[in-house]
C-alpha cells in the first residue's frame, strides 16, 4: 500500500492538472487600443456591452487622436482639445470587425462614459457624465441606431 500512495497521488495530481488546463477559456477575437506616453485612450472609465446579435459596443475616454479601427482601415478619432477628456463609442460585429465609431465633447468640459444599454430594436443608449466648471456635473444621454 505504501508504494501505491505516491503513484495514486501523482495520478490524482495529473488528472486535476489536465482537467484544469482544458477549462482554460479560448477567445474568438480580441483587439487592443494604443496607449503610449499619454496618447490614445484612458482606461479607468472604460465600458462595454453586447446586443443579442453578438455585436460589441465599447466606450472610453480619450485625450489624443487614435485609430478606432483595429483592422486594415483607418478611422481616426481626433479630440477638439487635448486638455479635456472626450467620450468615444465603437461598435464591432460578432466576428470582431469594426463597424463605426463616434465621439462627443464640448471643451472646456470633461466627458466620461457611463452606462451602455442596447434595447430590443438595436438602439444603443450612451450615458455620458459631464464635469463642468467648478466641478458641477451634468448627464447627457445619447441614442444611436444600429448604424451609429
Short mmCIF file of C-alpha atoms in Angstrom, two decimals, residues 13-107:
data_model
loop_
_atom_site.label_atom_id
_atom_site.label_comp_id
_atom_site.label_asym_id
_atom_site.label_seq_id
_atom_site.Cartn_x
_atom_site.Cartn_y
_atom_site.Cartn_z
CA UNK A 13 -2.35 15.46 -9.49
CA UNK A 14 -2.08 14.79 -13.24
CA UNK A 15 -5.83 14.27 -13.56
CA UNK A 16 -6.61 17.56 -11.80
CA UNK A 17 -3.92 19.41 -13.80
CA UNK A 18 -5.18 18.09 -17.15
CA UNK A 19 -8.82 18.82 -16.27
CA UNK A 20 -7.92 22.36 -15.18
CA UNK A 21 -5.89 23.08 -18.32
CA UNK A 22 -8.81 22.02 -20.53
CA UNK A 23 -11.07 24.59 -18.82
CA UNK A 24 -8.85 27.46 -19.94
CA UNK A 25 -11.13 29.77 -21.94
CA UNK A 26 -10.34 30.43 -25.57
CA UNK A 27 -11.39 33.70 -27.17
CA UNK A 28 -12.57 34.09 -30.74
CA UNK A 29 -11.14 37.57 -31.29
CA UNK A 30 -9.61 40.50 -29.46
CA UNK A 31 -8.33 43.99 -30.18
CA UNK A 32 -6.12 46.46 -28.42
CA UNK A 33 -6.21 50.23 -28.47
CA UNK A 34 -2.92 52.12 -28.29
CA UNK A 35 -1.94 53.95 -25.15
CA UNK A 36 1.58 55.32 -25.39
CA UNK A 37 3.04 58.07 -23.24
CA UNK A 38 -0.37 59.54 -22.52
CA UNK A 39 -1.59 59.21 -26.13
CA UNK A 40 -4.68 57.30 -27.11
CA UNK A 41 -7.45 56.35 -24.76
CA UNK A 42 -7.71 56.35 -21.00
CA UNK A 43 -8.99 53.12 -19.43
CA UNK A 44 -10.33 53.85 -15.92
CA UNK A 45 -13.75 54.76 -17.30
CA UNK A 46 -13.88 52.03 -19.95
CA UNK A 47 -17.33 50.45 -20.57
CA UNK A 48 -18.62 47.69 -22.85
CA UNK A 49 -21.80 45.80 -23.65
CA UNK A 50 -23.21 43.43 -26.26
CA UNK A 51 -26.51 43.06 -28.07
CA UNK A 52 -28.48 39.86 -28.83
CA UNK A 53 -26.79 39.57 -32.25
CA UNK A 54 -23.35 39.45 -30.64
CA UNK A 55 -22.29 42.96 -31.62
CA UNK A 56 -19.90 44.55 -29.12
CA UNK A 57 -20.03 48.21 -28.09
CA UNK A 58 -17.05 49.80 -26.36
CA UNK A 59 -16.92 53.25 -24.74
CA UNK A 60 -13.98 55.07 -23.25
CA UNK A 61 -12.49 58.49 -22.78
CA UNK A 62 -9.77 59.98 -24.94
CA UNK A 63 -7.50 62.99 -24.98
CA UNK A 64 -5.42 62.29 -28.06
CA UNK A 65 -6.13 61.10 -31.59
CA UNK A 66 -6.20 57.35 -32.16
CA UNK A 67 -7.33 54.87 -34.81
CA UNK A 68 -10.56 53.28 -33.57
CA UNK A 69 -10.46 50.65 -36.35
CA UNK A 70 -8.13 47.81 -35.32
CA UNK A 71 -8.28 46.31 -38.82
CA UNK A 72 -6.63 47.49 -42.02
CA UNK A 73 -8.94 50.50 -42.30
CA UNK A 74 -8.33 53.79 -40.53
CA UNK A 75 -10.97 55.63 -38.52
CA UNK A 76 -9.12 58.34 -36.65
CA UNK A 77 -10.91 59.98 -33.76
CA UNK A 78 -9.36 63.36 -33.05
CA UNK A 79 -10.25 65.38 -29.96
CA UNK A 80 -11.27 69.01 -30.20
CA UNK A 81 -8.89 69.98 -27.39
CA UNK A 82 -6.30 67.64 -25.81
CA UNK A 83 -6.66 69.41 -22.46
CA UNK A 84 -10.07 67.80 -21.88
CA UNK A 85 -11.35 64.23 -21.98
CA UNK A 86 -13.84 63.29 -24.67
CA UNK A 87 -16.03 60.19 -24.90
CA UNK A 88 -15.92 57.75 -27.79
CA UNK A 89 -18.05 54.70 -28.64
CA UNK A 90 -17.04 51.97 -31.10
CA UNK A 91 -19.09 49.09 -32.48
CA UNK A 92 -17.72 45.70 -33.59
CA UNK A 93 -19.79 42.91 -35.09
CA UNK A 94 -19.87 39.38 -33.63
CA UNK A 95 -16.76 38.46 -35.64
CA UNK A 96 -14.86 41.44 -34.23
CA UNK A 97 -14.99 43.50 -37.42
CA UNK A 98 -15.07 47.27 -36.82
CA UNK A 99 -18.42 48.87 -37.77
CA UNK A 100 -18.29 52.51 -36.66
CA UNK A 101 -17.08 54.95 -34.01
CA UNK A 102 -18.47 58.22 -32.64
CA UNK A 103 -17.21 60.81 -30.14
CA UNK A 104 -18.61 63.63 -28.01
CA UNK A 105 -17.08 66.66 -26.40
CA UNK A 106 -17.51 70.32 -25.66
CA UNK A 107 -14.42 71.94 -24.13
#
